[in-house]
Short mmCIF file of C-alpha atoms and ligand atoms in Angstrom, two decimals:
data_model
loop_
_atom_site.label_atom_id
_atom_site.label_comp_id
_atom_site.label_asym_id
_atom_site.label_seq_id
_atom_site.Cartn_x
_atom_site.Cartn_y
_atom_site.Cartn_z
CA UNK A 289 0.00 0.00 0.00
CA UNK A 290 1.31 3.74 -0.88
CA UNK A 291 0.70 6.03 1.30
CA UNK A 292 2.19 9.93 1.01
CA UNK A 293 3.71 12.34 3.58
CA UNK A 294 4.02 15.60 3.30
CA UNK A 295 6.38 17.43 5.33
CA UNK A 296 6.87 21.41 5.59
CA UNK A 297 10.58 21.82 4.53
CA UNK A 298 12.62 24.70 5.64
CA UNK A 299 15.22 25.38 2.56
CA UNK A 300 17.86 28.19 2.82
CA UNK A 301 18.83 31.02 0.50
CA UNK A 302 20.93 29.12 -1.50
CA UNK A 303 18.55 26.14 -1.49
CA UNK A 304 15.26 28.61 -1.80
CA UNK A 305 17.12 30.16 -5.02
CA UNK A 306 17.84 26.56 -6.62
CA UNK A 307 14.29 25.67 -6.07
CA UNK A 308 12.79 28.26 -8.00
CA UNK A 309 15.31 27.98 -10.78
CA UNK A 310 14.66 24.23 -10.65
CA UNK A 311 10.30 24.65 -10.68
CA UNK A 312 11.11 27.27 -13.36
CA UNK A 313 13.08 24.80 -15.13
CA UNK A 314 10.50 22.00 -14.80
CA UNK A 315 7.80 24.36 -16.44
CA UNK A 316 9.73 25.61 -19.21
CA UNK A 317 10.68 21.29 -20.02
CA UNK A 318 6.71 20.78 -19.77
CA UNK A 319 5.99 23.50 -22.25
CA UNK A 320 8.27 22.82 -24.29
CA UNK A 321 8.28 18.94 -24.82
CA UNK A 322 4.08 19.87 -24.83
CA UNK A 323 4.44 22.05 -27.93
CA UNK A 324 7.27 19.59 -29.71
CA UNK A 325 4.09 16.84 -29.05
CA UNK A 326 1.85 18.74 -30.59
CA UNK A 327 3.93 20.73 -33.26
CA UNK A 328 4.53 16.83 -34.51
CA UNK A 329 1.05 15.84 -34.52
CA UNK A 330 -0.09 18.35 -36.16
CA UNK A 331 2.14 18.70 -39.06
CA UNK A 332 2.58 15.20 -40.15
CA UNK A 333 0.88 13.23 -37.16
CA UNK A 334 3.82 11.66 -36.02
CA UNK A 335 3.44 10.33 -32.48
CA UNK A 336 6.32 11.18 -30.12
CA UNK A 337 6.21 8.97 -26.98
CA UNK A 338 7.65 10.00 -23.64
CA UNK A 339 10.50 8.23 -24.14
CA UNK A 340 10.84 10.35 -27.44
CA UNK A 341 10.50 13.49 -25.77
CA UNK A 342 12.52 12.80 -22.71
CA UNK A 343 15.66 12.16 -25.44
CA UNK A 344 15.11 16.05 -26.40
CA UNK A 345 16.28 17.17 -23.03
CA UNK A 346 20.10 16.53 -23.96
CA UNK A 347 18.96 19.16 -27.09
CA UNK A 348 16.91 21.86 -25.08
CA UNK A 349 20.05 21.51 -23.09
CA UNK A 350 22.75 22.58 -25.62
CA UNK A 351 20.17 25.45 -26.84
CA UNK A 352 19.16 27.01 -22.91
CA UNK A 353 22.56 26.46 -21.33
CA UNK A 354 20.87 27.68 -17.73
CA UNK A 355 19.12 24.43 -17.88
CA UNK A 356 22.21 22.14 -16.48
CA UNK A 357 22.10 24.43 -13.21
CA UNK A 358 19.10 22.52 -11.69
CA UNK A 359 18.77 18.71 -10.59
CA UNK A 360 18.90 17.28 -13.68
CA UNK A 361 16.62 13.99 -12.88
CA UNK A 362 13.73 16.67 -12.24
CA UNK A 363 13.35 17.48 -16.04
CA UNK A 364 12.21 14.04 -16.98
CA UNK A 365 9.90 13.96 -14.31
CA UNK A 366 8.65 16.77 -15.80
CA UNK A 367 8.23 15.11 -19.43
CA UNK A 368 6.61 12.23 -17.55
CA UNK A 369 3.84 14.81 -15.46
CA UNK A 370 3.38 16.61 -19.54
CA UNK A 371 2.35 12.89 -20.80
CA UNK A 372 0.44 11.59 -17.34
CA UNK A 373 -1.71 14.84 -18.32
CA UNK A 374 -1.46 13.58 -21.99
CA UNK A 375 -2.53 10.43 -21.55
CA UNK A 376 -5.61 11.35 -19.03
CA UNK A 377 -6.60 13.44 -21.89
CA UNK A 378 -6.75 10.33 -23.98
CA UNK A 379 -8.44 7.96 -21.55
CA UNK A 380 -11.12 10.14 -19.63
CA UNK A 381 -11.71 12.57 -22.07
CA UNK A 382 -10.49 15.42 -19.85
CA UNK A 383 -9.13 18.74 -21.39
CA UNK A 384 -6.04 18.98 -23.47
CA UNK A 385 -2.91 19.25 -21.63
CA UNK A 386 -2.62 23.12 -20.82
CA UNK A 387 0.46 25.15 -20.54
CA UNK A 388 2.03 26.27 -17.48
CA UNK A 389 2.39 29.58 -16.25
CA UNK A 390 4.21 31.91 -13.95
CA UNK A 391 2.04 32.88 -11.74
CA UNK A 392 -1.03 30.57 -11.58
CA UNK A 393 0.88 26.97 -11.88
CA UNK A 394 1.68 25.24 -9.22
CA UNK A 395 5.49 25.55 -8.37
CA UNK A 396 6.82 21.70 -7.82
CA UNK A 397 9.22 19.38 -8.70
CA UNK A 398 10.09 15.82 -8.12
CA UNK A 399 13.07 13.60 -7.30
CA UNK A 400 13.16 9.96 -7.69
CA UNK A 401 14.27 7.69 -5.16
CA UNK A 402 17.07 7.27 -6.78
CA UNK A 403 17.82 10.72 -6.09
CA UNK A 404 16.89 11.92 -2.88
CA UNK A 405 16.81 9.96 0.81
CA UNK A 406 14.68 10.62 4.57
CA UNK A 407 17.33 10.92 7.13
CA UNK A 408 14.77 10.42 9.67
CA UNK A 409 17.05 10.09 12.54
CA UNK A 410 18.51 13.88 12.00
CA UNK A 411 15.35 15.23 10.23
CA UNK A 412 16.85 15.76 6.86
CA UNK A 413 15.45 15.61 3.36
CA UNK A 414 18.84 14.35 0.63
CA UNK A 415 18.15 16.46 -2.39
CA UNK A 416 19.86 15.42 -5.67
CA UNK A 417 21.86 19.18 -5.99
CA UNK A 418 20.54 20.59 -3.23
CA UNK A 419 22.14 18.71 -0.13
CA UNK A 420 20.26 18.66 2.87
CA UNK A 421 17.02 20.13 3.60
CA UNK A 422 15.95 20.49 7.27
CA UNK A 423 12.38 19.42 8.01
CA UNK A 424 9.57 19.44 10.39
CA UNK A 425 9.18 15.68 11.66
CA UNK A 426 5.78 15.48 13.11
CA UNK A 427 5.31 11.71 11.85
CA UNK A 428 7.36 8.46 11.21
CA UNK A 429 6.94 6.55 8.49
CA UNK A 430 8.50 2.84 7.91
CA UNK A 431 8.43 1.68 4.13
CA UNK A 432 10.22 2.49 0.90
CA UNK A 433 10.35 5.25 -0.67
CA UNK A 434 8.94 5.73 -4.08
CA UNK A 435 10.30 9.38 -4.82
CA UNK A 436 9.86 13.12 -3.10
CA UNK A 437 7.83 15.86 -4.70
CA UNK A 438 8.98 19.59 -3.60
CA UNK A 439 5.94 22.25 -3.84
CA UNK A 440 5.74 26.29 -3.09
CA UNK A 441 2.13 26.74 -1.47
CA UNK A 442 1.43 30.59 -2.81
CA UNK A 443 1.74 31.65 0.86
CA UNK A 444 5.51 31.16 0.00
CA UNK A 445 6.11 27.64 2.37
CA UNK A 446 7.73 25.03 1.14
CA UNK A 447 6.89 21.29 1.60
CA UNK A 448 8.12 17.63 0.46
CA UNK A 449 5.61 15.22 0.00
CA UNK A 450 7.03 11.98 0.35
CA UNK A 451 5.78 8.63 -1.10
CA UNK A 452 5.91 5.42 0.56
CA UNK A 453 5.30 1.62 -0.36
CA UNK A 454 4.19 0.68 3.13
CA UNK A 455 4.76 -2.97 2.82
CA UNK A 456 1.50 -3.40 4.12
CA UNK A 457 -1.20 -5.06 2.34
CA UNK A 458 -4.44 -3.08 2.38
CA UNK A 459 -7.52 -4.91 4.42
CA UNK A 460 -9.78 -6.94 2.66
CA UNK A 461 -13.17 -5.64 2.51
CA UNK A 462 -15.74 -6.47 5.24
CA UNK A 463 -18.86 -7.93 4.34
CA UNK A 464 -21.54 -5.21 3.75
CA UNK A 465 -23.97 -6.00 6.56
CA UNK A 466 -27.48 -3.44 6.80
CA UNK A 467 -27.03 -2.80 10.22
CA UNK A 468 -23.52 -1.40 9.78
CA UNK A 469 -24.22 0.42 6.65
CA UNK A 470 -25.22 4.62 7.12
CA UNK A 471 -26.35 6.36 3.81
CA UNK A 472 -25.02 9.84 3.89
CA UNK A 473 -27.25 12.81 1.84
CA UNK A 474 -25.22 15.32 1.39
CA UNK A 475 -26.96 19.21 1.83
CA UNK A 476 -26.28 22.92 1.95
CA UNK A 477 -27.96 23.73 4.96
CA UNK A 478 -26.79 20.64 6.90
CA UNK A 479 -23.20 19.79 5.46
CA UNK A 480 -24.23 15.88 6.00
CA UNK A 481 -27.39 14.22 7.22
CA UNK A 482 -26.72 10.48 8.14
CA UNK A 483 -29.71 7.89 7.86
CA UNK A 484 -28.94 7.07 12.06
CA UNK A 485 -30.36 10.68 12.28
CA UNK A 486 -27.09 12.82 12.72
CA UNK A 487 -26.37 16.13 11.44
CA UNK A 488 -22.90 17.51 10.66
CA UNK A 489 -23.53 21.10 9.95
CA UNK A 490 -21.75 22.84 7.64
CA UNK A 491 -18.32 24.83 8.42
CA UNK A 492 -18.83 28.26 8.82
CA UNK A 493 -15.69 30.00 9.93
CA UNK A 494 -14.18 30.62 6.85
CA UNK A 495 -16.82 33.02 6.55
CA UNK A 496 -14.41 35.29 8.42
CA UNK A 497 -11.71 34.70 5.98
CA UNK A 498 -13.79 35.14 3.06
CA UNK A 499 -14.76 38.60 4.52
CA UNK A 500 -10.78 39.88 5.27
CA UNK A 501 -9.75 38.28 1.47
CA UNK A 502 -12.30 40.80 -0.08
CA UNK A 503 -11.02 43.77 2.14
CA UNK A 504 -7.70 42.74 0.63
CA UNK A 505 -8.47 42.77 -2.31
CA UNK A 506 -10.49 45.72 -2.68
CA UNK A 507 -7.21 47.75 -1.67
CA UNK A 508 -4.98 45.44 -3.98
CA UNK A 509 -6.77 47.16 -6.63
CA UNK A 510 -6.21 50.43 -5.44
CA UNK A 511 -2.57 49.96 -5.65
CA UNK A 512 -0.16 49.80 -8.82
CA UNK A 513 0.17 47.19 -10.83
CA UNK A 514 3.27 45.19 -10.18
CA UNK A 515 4.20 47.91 -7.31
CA UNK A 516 6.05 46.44 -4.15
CA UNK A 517 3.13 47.40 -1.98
CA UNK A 518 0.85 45.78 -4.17
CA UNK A 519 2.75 42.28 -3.84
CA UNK A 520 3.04 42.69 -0.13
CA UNK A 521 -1.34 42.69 0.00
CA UNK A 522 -1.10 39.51 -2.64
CA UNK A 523 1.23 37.65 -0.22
CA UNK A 524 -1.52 38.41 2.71
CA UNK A 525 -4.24 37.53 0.54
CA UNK A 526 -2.81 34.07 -0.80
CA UNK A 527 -1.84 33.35 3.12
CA UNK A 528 -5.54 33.69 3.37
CA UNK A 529 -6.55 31.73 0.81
CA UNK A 530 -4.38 28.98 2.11
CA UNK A 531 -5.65 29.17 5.88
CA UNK A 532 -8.69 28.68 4.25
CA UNK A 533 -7.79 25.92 2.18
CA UNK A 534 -6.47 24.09 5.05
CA UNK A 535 -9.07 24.87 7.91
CA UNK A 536 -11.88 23.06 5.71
CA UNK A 537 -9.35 20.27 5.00
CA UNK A 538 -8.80 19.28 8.14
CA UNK A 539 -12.66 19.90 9.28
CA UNK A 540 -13.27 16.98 6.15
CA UNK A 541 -10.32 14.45 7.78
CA UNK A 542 -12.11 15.14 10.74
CA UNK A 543 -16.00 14.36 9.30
CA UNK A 544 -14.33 10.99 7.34
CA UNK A 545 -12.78 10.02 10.27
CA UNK A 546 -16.11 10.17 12.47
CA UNK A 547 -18.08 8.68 9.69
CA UNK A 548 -15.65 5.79 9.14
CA UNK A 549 -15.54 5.21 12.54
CA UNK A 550 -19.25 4.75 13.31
CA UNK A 551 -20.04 2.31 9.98
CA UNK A 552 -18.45 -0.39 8.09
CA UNK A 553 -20.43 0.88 4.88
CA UNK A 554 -21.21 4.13 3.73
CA UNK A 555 -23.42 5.07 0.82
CA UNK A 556 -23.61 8.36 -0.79
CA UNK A 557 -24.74 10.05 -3.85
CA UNK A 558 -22.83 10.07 -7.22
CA UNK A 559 -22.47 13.73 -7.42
CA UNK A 560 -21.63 15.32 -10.26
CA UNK A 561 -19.85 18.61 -8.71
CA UNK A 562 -18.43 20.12 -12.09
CA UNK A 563 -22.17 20.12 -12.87
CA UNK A 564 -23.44 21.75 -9.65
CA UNK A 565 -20.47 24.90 -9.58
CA UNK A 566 -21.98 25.50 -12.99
CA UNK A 567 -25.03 26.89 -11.27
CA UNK A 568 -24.08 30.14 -9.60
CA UNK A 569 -26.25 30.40 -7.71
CA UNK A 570 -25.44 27.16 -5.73
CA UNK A 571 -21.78 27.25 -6.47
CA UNK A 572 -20.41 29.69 -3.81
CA UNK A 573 -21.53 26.97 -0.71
CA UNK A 574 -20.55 23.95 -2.84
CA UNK A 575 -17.46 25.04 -3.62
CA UNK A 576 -17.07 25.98 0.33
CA UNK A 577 -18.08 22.79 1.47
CA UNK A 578 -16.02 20.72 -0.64
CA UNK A 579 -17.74 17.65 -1.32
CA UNK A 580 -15.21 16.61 -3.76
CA UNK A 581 -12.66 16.79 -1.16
CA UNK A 582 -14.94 14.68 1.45
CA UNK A 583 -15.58 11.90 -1.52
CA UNK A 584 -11.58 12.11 -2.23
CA UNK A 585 -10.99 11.39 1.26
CA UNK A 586 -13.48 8.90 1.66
CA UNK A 587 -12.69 6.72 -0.71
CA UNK A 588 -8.44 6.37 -0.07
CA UNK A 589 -9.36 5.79 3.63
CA UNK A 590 -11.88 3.62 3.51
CA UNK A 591 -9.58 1.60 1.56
CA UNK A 592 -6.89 1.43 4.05
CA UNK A 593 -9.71 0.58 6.61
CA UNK A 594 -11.50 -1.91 4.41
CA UNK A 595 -14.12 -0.55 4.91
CA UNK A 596 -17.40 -0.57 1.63
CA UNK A 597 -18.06 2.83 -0.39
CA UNK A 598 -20.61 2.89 -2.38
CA UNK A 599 -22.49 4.97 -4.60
CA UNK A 600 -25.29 5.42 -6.24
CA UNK A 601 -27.11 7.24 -9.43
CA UNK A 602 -27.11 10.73 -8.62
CA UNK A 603 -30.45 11.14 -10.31
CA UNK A 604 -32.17 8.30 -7.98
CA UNK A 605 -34.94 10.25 -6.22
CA UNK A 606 -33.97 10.23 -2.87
CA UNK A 607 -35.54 13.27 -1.45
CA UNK A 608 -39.51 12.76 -2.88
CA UNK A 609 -39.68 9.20 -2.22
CA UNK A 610 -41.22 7.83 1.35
CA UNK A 611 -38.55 5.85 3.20
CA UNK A 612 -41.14 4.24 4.64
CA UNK A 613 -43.65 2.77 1.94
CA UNK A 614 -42.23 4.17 -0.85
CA UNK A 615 -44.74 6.79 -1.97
CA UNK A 616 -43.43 9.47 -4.29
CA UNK A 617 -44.52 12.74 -3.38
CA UNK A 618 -44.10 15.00 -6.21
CA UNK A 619 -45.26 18.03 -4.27
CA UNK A 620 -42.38 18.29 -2.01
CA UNK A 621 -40.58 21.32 -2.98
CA UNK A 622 -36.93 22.72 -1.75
CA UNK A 623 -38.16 24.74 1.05
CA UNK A 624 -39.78 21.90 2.73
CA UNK A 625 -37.93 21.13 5.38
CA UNK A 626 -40.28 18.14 6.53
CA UNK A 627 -42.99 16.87 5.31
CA UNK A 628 -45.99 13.51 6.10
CA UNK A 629 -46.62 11.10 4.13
CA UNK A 630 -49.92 10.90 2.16
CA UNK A 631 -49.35 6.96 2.39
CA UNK A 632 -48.55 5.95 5.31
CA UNK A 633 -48.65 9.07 7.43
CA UNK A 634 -45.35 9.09 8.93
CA UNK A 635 -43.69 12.43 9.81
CA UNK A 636 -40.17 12.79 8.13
CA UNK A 637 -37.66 14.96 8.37
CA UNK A 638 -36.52 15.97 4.61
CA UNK A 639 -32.91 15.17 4.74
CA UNK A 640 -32.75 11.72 7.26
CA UNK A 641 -35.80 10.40 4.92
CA UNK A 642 -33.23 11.45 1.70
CA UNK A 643 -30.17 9.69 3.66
CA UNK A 644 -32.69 6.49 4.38
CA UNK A 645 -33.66 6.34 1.03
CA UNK A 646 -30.01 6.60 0.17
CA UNK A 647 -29.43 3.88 2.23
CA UNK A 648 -31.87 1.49 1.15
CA UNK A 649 -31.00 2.29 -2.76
CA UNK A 650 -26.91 1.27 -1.82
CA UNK A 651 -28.24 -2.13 -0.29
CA UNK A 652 -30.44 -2.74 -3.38
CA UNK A 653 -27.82 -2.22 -5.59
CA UNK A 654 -24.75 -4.71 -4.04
CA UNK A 655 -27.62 -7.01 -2.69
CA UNK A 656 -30.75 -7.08 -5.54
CA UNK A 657 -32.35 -9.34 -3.64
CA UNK A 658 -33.27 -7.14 -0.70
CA UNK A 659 -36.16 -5.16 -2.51
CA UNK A 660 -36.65 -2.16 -0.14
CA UNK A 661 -40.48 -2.01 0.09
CA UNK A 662 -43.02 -4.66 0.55
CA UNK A 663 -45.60 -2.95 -1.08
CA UNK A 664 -47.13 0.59 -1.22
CA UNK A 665 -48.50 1.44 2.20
CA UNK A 666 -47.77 -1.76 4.00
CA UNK A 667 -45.07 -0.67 6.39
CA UNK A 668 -41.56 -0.25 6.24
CA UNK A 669 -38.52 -2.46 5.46
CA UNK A 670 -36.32 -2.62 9.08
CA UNK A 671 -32.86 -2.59 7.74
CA UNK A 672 -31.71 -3.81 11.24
CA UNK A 673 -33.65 -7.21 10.95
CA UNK A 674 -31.80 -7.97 8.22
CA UNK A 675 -27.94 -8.57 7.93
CA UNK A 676 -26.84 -10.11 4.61
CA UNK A 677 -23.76 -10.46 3.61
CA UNK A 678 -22.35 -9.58 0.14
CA UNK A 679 -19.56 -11.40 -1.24
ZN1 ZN B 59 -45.00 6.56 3.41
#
């Protein structure tokens, strides 16, 4: 099992200055060997592959001299990052590759493990070129190292993120029993609303932050372009930005984490976010809350826990349907927040009846033959009588 860890690194001068000339030098080999790719295609659609591309180097090298004053293993890890991107673009249909730029890329590089060590005993990074790198130790790992990728958050801190092959074999999954299984709806006024009845609300104190960034940036404006003082209020604002970043982060670690804890199966909704941001008027909270992020970390931990994930349609219709009997209210609109059925008269709160629902729907879906409802009107299906297990 891999598992990453990412350490803030505390580079000096002469380190901080080989850095930059080294993520500089990493962009400029990802642009480049991008428009060589494409140049090719395009006029006779010949086909470089990586391996191609990574020959050009010793070229690019003879014509931008500067190029041989960074780690040179970096620049064909940055050939292989231009045809990961490539080859994505290929397989899932995502956007072409784009190119990097100054400002809004993000500033990294990588070393292989051939190239760079963990001194754990003296909390030292070995950089190919660079020597040694002091870092903050706050955790141990034990496992092989795969390779070391260097990043500049825009607050200006520096951090090595360090993959490991852990040795150790990830659980196998447990059996997907009803009475351990919680279906999670996901909301904007609640951030989640379990099927057990809880509700995690959503995070609100980077409504704060949100408030100072605008301040910032309303005198940013005022100020000249590329001015001193004006680059002083961007470094403020990006600190912002990333306090932000990493206050909701660790609020999701800390929602999968109690989630995970409390079930050995979790099903939520197949959301499609790109989809959601789309709508304005929606996307401000969505983006806030993250769900992407809590699905992200979902999913890697509840591998390492072996623990079920799954998901269902995100057009099933989990909100209007009785969790009870199964009636479909079409009535129900967004502002009600809880409604009775016309069927079977129970009282249900909007959200636990959608998380239910979601519930049920996961079960029906690994296990077709539990069929959720015995009939219209006829009383409920009790998920806790029943524990099947899936295979
Ligand atoms: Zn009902």
């Amino acid at each position: 099992m891999k598992k990453a860890f990412r350490y803030r690194i505390y580079p000096n001068k002469t380190q901080q200055a080989l850095l930059q000339a080294t993520f500089g030098c990493c962009r400029f080999i990802y642009n480049k060997t991008l428009a060589i790719r494409k140049t090719a295609y395009e006029t006779d659609k010949t086909k470089l592959s990586e391996f191609d591309l990574t020959k050009k180097i010793k070229l690019l090298k003879e014509e931008f001299p500067w190029l041989r004053d960074v780690p040179a293993v970096c620049l064909p890890q940055a050939v292989g990052d231009m045809d990961d991107a490539y080859q994505k673009f290929f397989k899932s249909g995502n956007g072409y590759p784009k190119f990097k730029t100054k400002h809004r890329s993000r500033k990294s590089c990588r070393f292989p493990s051939s190239h760079c060590a963990v001194l754990q005993d003296t909390s030292r990074l070995k950089l190919s070129k660079l020597g040694l790198v002091k870092y903050k130790k706050d955790r141990e790992f034990v496992g092989i190292l795969r390779h070391i990728v260097v990043t500049q958050e825009s607050d200006g801190k520096y951090y090595a993120s360090c993959l490991v092959e852990t040795g150790v074999e990830s659980p196998k999954p447990q059996p997907v029993e009803a009475s351990t299984t919680v279906g999670i709806d996901l909301g904007l006024k609640d951030f989640i609303v379990t099927s057990d009845g809880h509700k995690i609300p959503n995070p609100r104190f980077y409504a704060i932050i949100d408030r100072r960034i605008a301040r910032l940036q309303k005198h940013e404006s005022r100020k000249q372009k590329g001015s001193k003082r004006r680059a002083r209020i961007r470094l403020k604002i990006n600190k912002l930005y990333v306090k932000k970043r990493n206050l909701i982060k660790n609020y999701i670690y800390h929602v999968a984490k109690t989630l995970l804890r409390e079930s050995q199966t979790l099903v939520m909704e197949d959301l499609n976010i790109v989809g959601m941001v789309k709508n304005h008027k929606l996307a401000k909270s969505i983006q806030n809350v993250c769900w992407g992020e809590l699905r992200r970390v979902l999913e890697y931990k509840s591998k390492w826990l072996g623990h079920n994930l799954i998901f269902i349609d995100r057009w099933a219709p989990s909100t209007k349907t009785c969790s009870c009997c199964g009636f479909h209210n079409s009535m129900l609109t967004l502002s009600d927040r809880s409604w009775t059925c016309p069927g079977c008269g129970t009282q249900h709160d909007r959200d636990v009846n959608a998380a239910l629902n979601i519930k049920r729907m996961g079960l029906e879906k690994l296990l077709p033959a539990v069929s959720g409802f015995d009939g219209r009107g006829e009383g409920g299906y009790d998920f806790d009588e029943a524990s099947i297990c899936a295979v």
